[in-house]
């Protein structure tokens, strides 16, 4: 009769469990506290990490460990509460199966977190083969031999596979330690070394505290010790939280701060449901340690954030002041340029004027040996006047003071005039200056500025051509007047053609041909063309192959 | 980074796990195949 299981179970008078986990069979509310708190805190953390890092393998590996842990905790709670032997056997068998898998999940997480990749295929297969026996033998008597009805403790009699499971866990724990040491030794940067130490220590603390309680429980059949082991879980959570805040891992700083505060609320709230004073003392002490650690981390983190924000604000202010100063300096530079150029203009005009008059014999016959020097003086004065004009134009453009007096005129006729004026310069250099100019092509623009642009381009073409010709062609294309100045000169390399119209930009090697160039002519030409509603561009087949400058104005 | 072969091994492991869970559920919850150890029953807690 004493061997009749049904009768024996009746004698034990177990309380039927409600909702799987609630019954008087649970010896202390400590059990609920030690299971539900880590379960909720860890799941919250896992969800937050996944929601912000869906593409991170480390995040998914960690979530797998946390999720499996959650299942372990919930099933363990069922074991505490249930009165049905079948339930005890089923949930116990599953717990024993997944326990080593939690270790495997933590191992994978560490590989991803510290190395950025999974363990190699060989190591993964090794791990799988390690876990396979516990998994395959789960439904057999090698995992659980029987339901223990020699007492009323509602336990399973564990088979030999439980010891194999602990063996696997020790192997994985050692693997984690060796992996951590090898990463530490290879890493030279201090911050990353700290990260490695924290990740490995946190992981091992968690696994050890989780395992120790269960190993002792299994060996000495005293399961209450296992409850204290579960408090290792919040330690791991705290470590991971510190890692995330300190090393910006998983990008969840703000969310994590919120999750940690929520965890604290749960901790404190849980105290309300504990009835025994001694347990309250224990819980409060653990909660206090947790609160102190988290509090310090959070305060330091907030402190750093505030300091950083203040630094950024100060930098922004400094930048604003510097910007205002720069604007002022720019304005002063343009003003100076304008004043200086105006001051230089007057004397240069006098030099040009008098040199021309002397050359024309207005002050008497000029000796033959003085003709050439006088022409040099005139030419130099002309160049200087042209440069001063460029500087003046730039300062007017930059100050927004450039005025365009637009009128309708024949651009073909203007082009002819420019060609006539530049013919003597071309002849002096023994170059042909050709013109292909039709009759009557009217545009509306500032005639002075357009003449300046064309003269500038023809002058450039002559300067940069050693031999051959310069052609000025005026055509009508797509309701636009197009003036093309083509030369057989030095050409423009492909990589320099885009920057040609920038201030002070000269093609490499331009100095060999023309030492007096300032790099301002084309910039001014572009500004004046665009100010008149036109466009300007250059084309060249390459160095030594001549170039074309094309100016277009709408008709 | 995770290699495709590694993923295959993990998926295979997951499938085997699922089968083991189903087998265990079938044995204990459906068939109610529970062996009891009753030798030396005592109601007192050890």
Coordinates of C-alpha atoms in Angstrom, one line a residue:
Chain A
X1 CA 0.0 0.0 0.0
X2 CA 2.9 2.3 0.8
X3 CA 4.1 1.8 -2.7
X4 CA 0.9 3.1 -4.3
X5 CA 1.8 6.4 -5.8
X6 CA -1.7 7.8 -5.9
X7 CA -2.2 7.1 -2.2
X8 CA 1.2 8.6 -1.3
X9 CA 0.4 11.7 -3.2
X10 CA -2.8 12.1 -1.3
X11 CA -0.9 11.8 1.9
X12 CA 1.4 14.7 0.9
X13 CA -1.6 17.0 0.5
X14 CA -0.1 19.2 -2.1
X15 CA -1.8 22.5 -2.9
X16 CA -3.1 22.6 -6.5
X17 CA -1.2 25.3 -8.4
X18 CA -3.1 28.1 -10.0
X19 CA -1.9 29.7 -13.2
X20 CA 1.0 27.2 -13.0
X21 CA 3.1 29.2 -10.6
X22 CA 0.9 30.2 -7.6
X23 CA 0.4 27.7 -4.8
X24 CA 1.2 27.2 -1.1
X25 CA 3.7 24.5 -2.1
X26 CA 6.2 27.4 -2.6
X27 CA 8.0 27.4 0.8
X28 CA 8.8 31.2 0.8
X29 CA 8.0 34.3 -1.2
X30 CA 11.8 34.5 -1.6
X31 CA 11.3 32.1 -4.5
X32 CA 9.0 34.5 -6.4
X33 CA 11.3 37.4 -5.7
X34 CA 14.4 35.6 -6.8
X35 CA 12.7 34.3 -10.0
X36 CA 10.4 37.0 -11.2
X37 CA 12.7 40.0 -10.6
X38 CA 15.6 38.7 -12.7
X39 CA 13.1 37.4 -15.3
X40 CA 11.4 40.8 -15.8
X41 CA 14.6 42.9 -15.5
X42 CA 16.5 40.7 -17.9
X43 CA 13.7 40.5 -20.5
X44 CA 13.2 44.3 -20.4
X45 CA 16.9 44.8 -21.0
X46 CA 16.9 42.2 -23.8
X47 CA 14.0 43.8 -25.5
X48 CA 15.5 47.2 -25.3
X49 CA 18.8 46.0 -26.7
X50 CA 17.1 44.2 -29.6
X51 CA 14.8 47.1 -30.5
X52 CA 17.7 49.4 -31.0
X53 CA 20.1 46.9 -32.6
X54 CA 18.2 44.7 -34.9
X55 CA 21.2 44.2 -37.1
X56 CA 23.7 43.3 -34.3
X57 CA 24.6 39.7 -34.0
X58 CA 25.9 40.3 -30.5
X59 CA 22.5 41.8 -29.5
X60 CA 20.7 38.7 -30.8
X61 CA 23.1 36.3 -29.1
X62 CA 22.6 38.2 -25.8
X63 CA 18.8 38.2 -26.3
X64 CA 18.9 34.4 -26.9
X65 CA 20.7 33.9 -23.6
X66 CA 18.3 36.2 -21.8
X67 CA 15.3 34.6 -23.4
X68 CA 16.5 31.1 -22.6
X69 CA 17.2 32.3 -19.1
X70 CA 13.7 33.6 -18.9
X71 CA 12.3 30.3 -19.8
X72 CA 14.5 28.6 -17.3
X73 CA 13.3 30.9 -14.5
X74 CA 9.7 30.5 -15.4
X75 CA 9.9 26.7 -15.6
X76 CA 11.8 26.6 -12.3
X77 CA 9.0 28.6 -10.7
X78 CA 6.5 26.0 -12.1
X79 CA 8.5 23.3 -10.4
X80 CA 8.3 25.0 -7.1
X81 CA 4.5 25.5 -7.4
X82 CA 3.1 22.4 -9.2
X83 CA 1.6 19.4 -7.5
X84 CA 1.5 17.2 -10.6
X85 CA 4.3 14.7 -11.1
X86 CA 4.0 14.8 -14.9
X87 CA 4.5 18.6 -14.8
X88 CA 7.5 18.2 -12.5
X89 CA 9.1 15.6 -14.8
X90 CA 8.4 17.5 -18.0
X91 CA 9.5 21.0 -16.9
X92 CA 12.5 19.6 -15.0
X93 CA 13.7 17.7 -18.0
X94 CA 13.5 20.9 -20.1
X95 CA 15.3 23.0 -17.5
X96 CA 18.2 20.5 -17.4
X97 CA 18.3 20.6 -21.2
X98 CA 18.4 24.4 -21.7
X99 CA 20.8 25.2 -18.8
X100 CA 23.9 24.5 -20.8
X101 CA 22.4 26.3 -23.8
X102 CA 22.3 29.5 -21.7
X103 CA 26.1 29.1 -21.3
X104 CA 26.4 28.6 -25.0
X105 CA 24.4 31.7 -25.7
X106 CA 26.7 33.8 -23.4
X107 CA 29.7 32.4 -25.1
X108 CA 28.4 33.4 -28.6
X109 CA 27.5 36.9 -27.2
X110 CA 31.1 37.4 -25.9
X111 CA 32.6 36.4 -29.3
X112 CA 30.4 38.9 -31.1
X113 CA 30.8 41.6 -28.5
X114 CA 34.6 41.3 -28.2
X115 CA 35.7 40.0 -31.5
X116 CA 32.9 41.1 -33.8
X117 CA 32.4 37.6 -35.2
X118 CA 31.0 34.2 -34.2
X119 CA 33.2 31.3 -33.2
X120 CA 34.6 29.5 -36.2
X121 CA 32.7 26.6 -37.8
X122 CA 34.9 24.0 -36.1
X123 CA 34.3 25.6 -32.6
X124 CA 30.6 25.8 -33.3
X125 CA 30.4 22.2 -34.3
X126 CA 32.4 21.3 -31.2
X127 CA 29.9 23.2 -29.0
X128 CA 26.9 21.6 -30.8
X129 CA 28.4 18.1 -30.3
X130 CA 28.9 19.0 -26.6
X131 CA 25.3 20.0 -26.2
X132 CA 23.8 17.2 -28.3
X133 CA 23.8 14.4 -25.7
X134 CA 21.9 16.5 -23.2
X135 CA 19.3 17.4 -25.8
X136 CA 18.8 14.0 -27.4
X137 CA 18.6 12.2 -24.0
X138 CA 16.1 14.7 -22.5
X139 CA 13.0 12.5 -22.8
X140 CA 14.8 9.4 -21.5
X141 CA 15.6 8.0 -18.1
X142 CA 19.2 9.1 -18.5
X143 CA 18.0 12.6 -17.9
X144 CA 15.4 11.9 -15.2
X145 CA 15.0 8.5 -13.7
X146 CA 11.8 8.9 -11.7
X147 CA 9.6 11.1 -9.7
X148 CA 10.8 11.0 -6.1
X149 CA 7.9 9.8 -3.9
X150 CA 10.0 8.8 -0.9
X151 CA 9.1 12.2 0.5
X152 CA 6.7 15.0 -0.2
X153 CA 9.3 17.4 -1.7
X154 CA 8.0 17.0 -5.3
X155 CA 11.4 16.3 -6.8
X156 CA 12.7 14.4 -9.8
X157 CA 15.4 11.8 -9.4
X158 CA 18.1 13.0 -11.8
X159 CA 19.9 10.6 -14.1
X160 CA 23.6 10.6 -15.0
X161 CA 23.0 13.2 -17.8
X162 CA 22.7 16.0 -15.1
X163 CA 26.4 15.4 -14.3
X164 CA 27.3 15.5 -18.0
X165 CA 25.3 18.8 -18.2
X166 CA 27.5 20.3 -15.3
X167 CA 30.6 19.0 -17.1
X168 CA 29.5 20.9 -20.3
X169 CA 28.9 24.1 -18.2
X170 CA 32.4 23.9 -16.7
X171 CA 33.9 23.4 -20.1
X172 CA 32.1 26.4 -21.5
X173 CA 33.0 28.5 -18.5
X174 CA 36.7 27.6 -19.0
X175 CA 36.3 28.4 -22.7
X176 CA 35.0 31.8 -21.8
X177 CA 37.9 32.5 -19.4
X178 CA 40.5 31.4 -22.0
X179 CA 38.9 33.4 -24.7
X180 CA 38.8 36.5 -22.4
X181 CA 42.5 36.1 -21.5
X182 CA 43.5 35.7 -25.1
X183 CA 41.5 38.8 -26.1
X184 CA 43.1 40.7 -23.2
X185 CA 46.6 39.8 -24.1
X186 CA 46.2 40.7 -27.8
X187 CA 44.5 44.1 -27.0
X188 CA 46.9 47.0 -26.4
X189 CA 44.4 49.9 -25.8
X190 CA 43.5 50.4 -22.2
X191 CA 39.8 51.3 -22.7
X192 CA 39.2 48.1 -24.7
X193 CA 41.1 46.0 -22.1
X194 CA 38.8 47.3 -19.4
X195 CA 35.8 46.4 -21.7
X196 CA 37.1 42.9 -22.1
X197 CA 37.6 42.4 -18.3
X198 CA 34.2 43.7 -17.5
X199 CA 32.5 41.6 -20.1
X200 CA 34.3 38.4 -19.1
X201 CA 34.0 39.0 -15.3
X202 CA 30.3 39.9 -15.6
X203 CA 29.5 36.9 -17.7
X204 CA 31.4 34.5 -15.4
X205 CA 29.9 35.9 -12.2
X206 CA 26.5 35.5 -13.7
X207 CA 27.1 31.9 -14.9
X208 CA 28.9 30.9 -11.7
X209 CA 26.2 32.3 -9.3
X210 CA 23.5 30.7 -11.5
X211 CA 25.3 27.4 -11.5
X212 CA 26.6 27.2 -8.0
X213 CA 23.2 27.3 -6.4
X214 CA 21.9 24.6 -8.7
X215 CA 25.0 22.3 -8.4
X216 CA 24.8 22.5 -4.6
X217 CA 21.1 21.9 -4.8
X218 CA 21.6 18.9 -7.0
X219 CA 24.5 17.5 -4.9
X220 CA 23.0 18.1 -1.4
X221 CA 19.3 18.2 -2.4
X222 CA 19.0 21.6 -0.7
X223 CA 17.3 23.8 -3.3
X224 CA 17.0 27.0 -1.2
X225 CA 20.7 27.7 -1.7
X226 CA 19.9 27.9 -5.4
X227 CA 17.6 30.9 -4.8
X228 CA 20.5 33.0 -3.7
X229 CA 22.5 32.0 -6.7
X230 CA 19.8 33.6 -8.9
X231 CA 20.8 37.0 -7.5
X232 CA 23.9 36.7 -9.6
X233 CA 21.6 37.6 -12.5
X234 CA 21.1 41.2 -11.6
X235 CA 24.8 41.5 -11.1
X236 CA 25.3 40.5 -14.7
X237 CA 22.6 42.9 -15.7
X238 CA 24.4 45.7 -13.8
X239 CA 27.7 44.8 -15.4
X240 CA 26.2 44.8 -18.8
X241 CA 24.5 48.1 -18.1
X242 CA 27.8 49.6 -17.0
X243 CA 29.4 48.3 -20.2
X244 CA 26.7 49.8 -22.3
X245 CA 26.8 53.2 -20.7
X246 CA 30.6 53.4 -20.5
X247 CA 31.4 51.9 -23.9
X248 CA 28.3 53.1 -25.9
X249 CA 27.7 49.5 -26.9
X250 CA 24.3 48.7 -28.5
X251 CA 23.4 52.5 -28.6
X252 CA 20.8 52.2 -25.8
X253 CA 22.1 54.6 -23.2
X254 CA 18.9 56.4 -22.6
X255 CA 16.7 53.4 -23.0
X256 CA 18.9 51.5 -20.6
X257 CA 18.8 54.2 -18.0
X258 CA 15.0 54.0 -18.2
X259 CA 15.1 50.2 -17.9
X260 CA 17.4 50.3 -14.9
X261 CA 15.1 52.7 -13.2
X262 CA 12.1 50.4 -13.9
X263 CA 14.2 47.5 -12.5
X264 CA 14.7 49.5 -9.3
X265 CA 11.0 50.2 -9.0
X266 CA 10.3 46.4 -9.3
X267 CA 12.9 45.6 -6.7
X268 CA 11.5 48.0 -4.2
X269 CA 7.9 47.2 -5.0
X270 CA 8.7 43.5 -4.5
X271 CA 9.6 44.2 -0.9
X272 CA 6.0 45.0 -0.2
X273 CA 5.0 41.4 -0.9
X274 CA 7.6 39.7 1.4
X275 CA 6.1 38.7 4.7
X276 CA 9.1 37.4 6.6
X277 CA 11.3 39.9 8.3
X278 CA 14.6 38.0 7.9
X279 CA 14.0 37.7 4.2
X280 CA 13.1 41.4 4.0
X281 CA 16.4 42.2 5.5
X282 CA 18.3 40.1 3.0
X283 CA 16.3 41.5 0.1
X284 CA 16.8 45.1 1.3
X285 CA 20.6 44.6 1.6
X286 CA 20.8 43.1 -1.9
X287 CA 18.6 45.9 -3.2
X288 CA 20.7 48.5 -1.5
X289 CA 23.9 47.2 -3.0
X290 CA 22.2 47.2 -6.4
X291 CA 20.9 50.7 -5.9
X292 CA 24.3 52.1 -4.8
X293 CA 26.1 50.6 -7.8
X294 CA 23.5 51.7 -10.3
X295 CA 23.2 55.1 -8.6
X296 CA 26.9 55.8 -8.9
X297 CA 27.0 54.7 -12.5
X298 CA 24.0 56.8 -13.4
X299 CA 25.2 59.9 -11.6
X300 CA 28.6 59.7 -13.2
X301 CA 27.0 59.2 -16.6
X302 CA 24.7 62.2 -16.2
X303 CA 27.6 64.3 -14.9
X304 CA 29.6 63.4 -18.0
X305 CA 26.6 64.3 -20.2
X306 CA 26.2 67.6 -18.6
X307 CA 29.9 68.4 -18.8
X308 CA 29.9 67.4 -22.5
X309 CA 26.8 69.5 -23.2
X310 CA 28.3 72.6 -21.6
X311 CA 31.5 72.1 -23.6
X312 CA 29.5 71.9 -26.8
X313 CA 27.5 75.0 -25.9
X314 CA 30.7 76.9 -25.2
X315 CA 32.2 75.7 -28.5
X316 CA 29.1 76.8 -30.3
X317 CA 29.3 80.3 -28.7
X318 CA 33.0 80.6 -29.5
X319 CA 32.3 79.5 -33.1
X320 CA 29.6 82.2 -33.4
X321 CA 32.0 84.9 -32.2
X322 CA 34.7 83.7 -34.5
X323 CA 32.2 83.7 -37.4
X324 CA 31.2 87.3 -36.7
X325 CA 34.8 88.3 -36.5
X326 CA 35.6 86.5 -39.8
X327 CA 32.7 88.3 -41.5
X328 CA 34.0 91.6 -40.2
X329 CA 37.5 90.9 -41.4
X330 CA 36.2 89.9 -44.8
X331 CA 34.3 93.2 -45.1
X332 CA 37.4 95.1 -44.0
X333 CA 39.5 93.2 -46.5
X334 CA 37.2 94.1 -49.4
X335 CA 37.1 97.7 -48.3
X336 CA 40.9 97.9 -48.0
X337 CA 41.2 96.3 -51.5
X338 CA 38.8 98.9 -52.9
X339 CA 40.6 101.9 -51.2
X340 CA 44.1 100.6 -52.1
X341 CA 43.1 100.0 -55.7
X342 CA 41.6 103.4 -56.1
X343 CA 44.7 104.9 -54.6
X344 CA 46.9 103.0 -57.1
X345 CA 44.7 103.8 -60.0
X346 CA 45.4 107.5 -60.1
X347 CA 49.2 107.3 -60.3
X348 CA 49.1 104.5 -62.8
X349 CA 46.8 106.4 -65.1
X350 CA 49.3 109.3 -64.9
X351 CA 52.2 107.0 -65.7
X352 CA 50.4 105.6 -68.7
X353 CA 49.2 109.0 -69.9
X354 CA 52.6 110.6 -69.8
X355 CA 54.5 107.6 -71.2
X356 CA 52.1 107.6 -74.2
X357 CA 52.5 111.4 -74.7
X358 CA 56.3 111.2 -74.5
X359 CA 56.3 108.3 -77.0
X360 CA 54.1 110.3 -79.4
X361 CA 56.6 113.1 -79.3
X362 CA 54.6 115.6 -77.5
X363 CA 57.6 116.6 -75.4
X364 CA 60.0 116.6 -78.3
X365 CA 61.6 113.9 -80.5
X366 CA 62.3 110.7 -78.6
X367 CA 65.8 109.3 -79.2
X368 CA 65.8 105.9 -80.9
X369 CA 67.5 104.1 -78.0
X370 CA 64.7 105.3 -75.7
X371 CA 61.8 104.0 -77.8
X372 CA 62.0 100.4 -76.5
X373 CA 62.3 101.3 -72.8
X374 CA 59.3 103.7 -73.2
X375 CA 57.2 101.0 -74.8
X376 CA 58.2 98.7 -71.9
X377 CA 57.1 101.4 -69.4
X378 CA 53.8 101.7 -71.2
X379 CA 53.2 97.9 -71.4
X380 CA 54.0 97.5 -67.7
X381 CA 51.7 100.3 -66.7
X382 CA 49.0 98.8 -68.8
X383 CA 49.4 95.4 -67.1
X384 CA 49.4 97.1 -63.7
X385 CA 46.2 99.0 -64.6
X386 CA 44.6 95.8 -65.7
X387 CA 45.5 94.0 -62.4
X388 CA 44.2 97.0 -60.4
X389 CA 41.0 96.9 -62.4
X390 CA 40.6 93.2 -61.6
X391 CA 41.1 93.8 -57.9
X392 CA 38.6 96.6 -57.9
X393 CA 36.1 94.4 -59.7
X394 CA 36.6 91.7 -57.2
X395 CA 36.1 94.0 -54.2
X396 CA 32.9 95.4 -55.9
X397 CA 31.6 91.9 -56.6
X398 CA 32.3 90.7 -53.0
X399 CA 30.8 93.8 -51.4
X400 CA 27.8 93.4 -53.7
X401 CA 28.4 96.8 -55.2
X402 CA 28.9 95.8 -58.8
X403 CA 26.5 97.7 -61.0
X404 CA 25.4 96.5 -64.4
X405 CA 24.0 99.2 -66.8
X406 CA 22.2 97.0 -69.2
X407 CA 21.3 98.1 -72.7
X408 CA 20.6 96.4 -76.0
X409 CA 23.6 96.3 -78.3
X410 CA 25.2 94.3 -81.2
X411 CA 27.6 91.8 -79.6
X412 CA 29.0 90.9 -83.1
X413 CA 30.1 94.5 -83.6
X414 CA 31.6 94.5 -80.1
X415 CA 33.6 91.4 -80.9
X416 CA 34.9 93.0 -84.0
X417 CA 36.1 96.0 -82.0
X418 CA 37.9 93.8 -79.4
X419 CA 39.6 91.9 -82.2
X420 CA 40.8 95.1 -83.8
X421 CA 42.1 96.4 -80.5
X422 CA 44.0 93.2 -79.8
X423 CA 45.5 92.8 -83.2
X424 CA 48.6 94.7 -82.4
X425 CA 49.3 92.5 -79.4
X426 CA 48.9 89.4 -81.5
X427 CA 51.1 90.7 -84.3
X428 CA 53.9 91.5 -81.7
X429 CA 53.8 87.8 -80.7
X430 CA 53.7 86.7 -84.4
X431 CA 50.3 85.1 -84.0
X432 CA 47.3 85.1 -86.3
X433 CA 44.2 86.7 -84.8
X434 CA 41.2 85.5 -86.9
X435 CA 37.6 86.5 -86.7
X436 CA 34.4 84.7 -87.9
X437 CA 31.8 87.2 -87.0
X438 CA 28.4 87.6 -88.7
X439 CA 26.3 90.7 -88.9
X440 CA 23.8 91.8 -86.2
X441 CA 23.4 89.7 -83.1
X442 CA 21.7 91.8 -80.4
X443 CA 21.8 91.1 -76.7
X444 CA 20.8 93.0 -73.6
X445 CA 23.7 93.4 -71.1
X446 CA 26.2 95.9 -69.8
X447 CA 28.3 96.7 -72.9
X448 CA 31.4 97.7 -70.8
X449 CA 31.5 94.5 -68.8
X450 CA 30.9 92.3 -71.8
X451 CA 33.8 94.1 -73.6
X452 CA 36.0 93.5 -70.6
X453 CA 35.2 89.8 -70.6
X454 CA 35.9 89.4 -74.3
X455 CA 39.1 91.4 -74.1
X456 CA 40.2 89.4 -71.1
X457 CA 39.6 86.1 -72.9
X458 CA 41.4 87.2 -76.1
X459 CA 44.3 88.5 -74.1
X460 CA 44.5 85.2 -72.2
X461 CA 44.4 83.3 -75.5
X462 CA 47.3 85.3 -76.9
X463 CA 49.3 85.0 -73.7
X464 CA 49.1 81.3 -73.6
X465 CA 49.8 80.6 -77.3
X466 CA 53.4 80.4 -78.4
X467 CA 52.7 79.9 -82.1
X468 CA 49.7 79.4 -84.4
X469 CA 46.5 81.4 -84.2
X470 CA 43.6 82.7 -82.0
X471 CA 40.1 82.6 -83.5
X472 CA 37.1 84.7 -82.3
X473 CA 33.9 83.2 -83.6
X474 CA 30.4 84.6 -83.0
X475 CA 27.4 82.3 -83.7
X476 CA 23.7 82.0 -82.9
X477 CA 22.9 78.7 -81.1
X478 CA 19.5 77.8 -79.5
X479 CA 18.3 81.4 -79.1
X480 CA 21.7 82.4 -77.6
X481 CA 24.6 84.4 -78.8
X482 CA 27.7 82.3 -78.5
X483 CA 31.2 83.8 -78.6
X484 CA 34.0 81.2 -78.9
X485 CA 37.6 82.1 -78.5
X486 CA 39.8 79.2 -79.7
X487 CA 43.6 79.1 -79.5
X488 CA 46.4 76.7 -80.5
X489 CA 48.2 77.2 -77.3
X490 CA 49.3 75.2 -74.2
X491 CA 45.8 73.7 -73.6
X492 CA 44.4 72.7 -70.2
X493 CA 44.8 69.3 -68.5
X494 CA 41.5 67.5 -67.8
X495 CA 41.9 67.5 -64.0
X496 CA 42.4 71.3 -63.9
X497 CA 39.7 72.5 -66.2
X498 CA 36.9 72.6 -63.5
X499 CA 38.8 74.8 -61.1
X500 CA 40.0 77.3 -63.7
X501 CA 37.4 80.0 -62.9
X502 CA 38.2 80.0 -59.1
X503 CA 39.9 83.0 -57.5
X504 CA 43.7 82.8 -57.7
X505 CA 43.5 79.5 -59.6
X506 CA 46.1 79.0 -62.3
X507 CA 46.8 75.9 -64.3
X508 CA 50.1 74.2 -63.4
X509 CA 52.8 75.3 -65.6
X510 CA 51.0 78.5 -66.5
X511 CA 53.8 80.4 -64.8
X512 CA 56.3 79.2 -67.4
X513 CA 54.3 80.9 -70.2
X514 CA 53.0 83.9 -68.3
X515 CA 54.8 85.0 -65.2
X516 CA 52.6 88.1 -64.6
X517 CA 49.3 86.2 -64.3
X518 CA 47.4 86.6 -60.9
X519 CA 44.7 83.9 -61.4
X520 CA 42.0 86.6 -61.1
X521 CA 41.1 87.2 -64.8
X522 CA 38.9 84.2 -65.3
X523 CA 37.3 84.6 -61.9
X524 CA 36.3 88.2 -62.8
X525 CA 35.2 87.1 -66.3
X526 CA 32.9 84.5 -64.8
X527 CA 31.4 86.9 -62.3
X528 CA 30.8 89.6 -64.9
X529 CA 29.3 87.1 -67.4
X530 CA 27.0 85.6 -64.9
X531 CA 26.1 89.1 -63.6
X532 CA 24.9 89.8 -67.1
X533 CA 22.8 86.7 -67.3
X534 CA 25.3 84.7 -69.3
X535 CA 27.3 81.5 -68.9
X536 CA 31.0 80.8 -69.5
X537 CA 33.0 77.6 -69.7
X538 CA 36.2 76.2 -71.1
X539 CA 37.1 73.2 -73.2
X540 CA 40.4 71.6 -74.0
X541 CA 41.5 68.3 -75.5
X542 CA 44.4 68.3 -73.0
X543 CA 47.8 69.8 -72.4
X544 CA 49.5 71.1 -75.6
X545 CA 46.3 70.7 -77.6
X546 CA 44.9 74.3 -77.4
X547 CA 41.7 75.4 -75.7
X548 CA 38.4 77.1 -76.3
X549 CA 36.5 79.5 -74.0
X550 CA 32.8 79.8 -74.7
X551 CA 30.6 82.6 -73.5
X552 CA 26.9 82.6 -74.1
X553 CA 24.3 85.3 -73.6
X554 CA 20.5 85.0 -74.2
X555 CA 19.2 86.9 -77.2
Chain B
X1 CA 29.7 38.7 -38.7
X2 CA 28.3 35.1 -38.7
X3 CA 29.2 32.5 -41.3
X4 CA 26.4 30.7 -43.2
X5 CA 27.8 27.3 -42.1
X6 CA 27.6 28.4 -38.4
X7 CA 24.0 29.5 -38.9
X8 CA 23.2 26.1 -40.4
X9 CA 24.7 24.3 -37.4
X10 CA 22.7 26.5 -35.0
X11 CA 19.5 25.9 -36.9
X12 CA 20.1 22.2 -36.9
X13 CA 20.7 22.3 -33.1
X14 CA 17.5 24.3 -32.7
X15 CA 15.5 21.7 -34.7
X16 CA 16.9 18.9 -32.6
X17 CA 16.0 20.8 -29.4
X18 CA 12.4 21.3 -30.7
X19 CA 12.1 17.6 -31.3
X20 CA 13.5 16.8 -27.9
X21 CA 10.9 19.1 -26.3
X22 CA 8.1 17.5 -28.2
X23 CA 9.3 14.0 -27.3
X24 CA 9.5 15.0 -23.6
X25 CA 6.1 16.6 -23.7
X26 CA 4.6 13.6 -25.4
X27 CA 6.1 11.2 -22.8
X28 CA 5.2 13.0 -19.6
X29 CA 2.2 15.2 -20.4
X30 CA 0.3 13.1 -23.0
X31 CA 1.2 9.6 -22.1
X32 CA 1.7 10.4 -18.4
X33 CA 4.6 8.0 -18.4
X34 CA 6.0 8.8 -15.0
X35 CA 8.1 6.3 -13.0
X36 CA 7.7 6.7 -9.2
X37 CA 10.3 5.9 -6.7
X38 CA 8.5 5.1 -3.5
X39 CA 10.9 2.9 -1.5
X40 CA 11.1 4.1 2.1
X41 CA 8.4 6.8 1.9
X42 CA 8.5 9.4 4.6
X43 CA 6.2 12.4 4.9
X44 CA 8.9 14.4 6.8
X45 CA 10.9 16.8 4.8
X46 CA 14.6 15.8 4.3

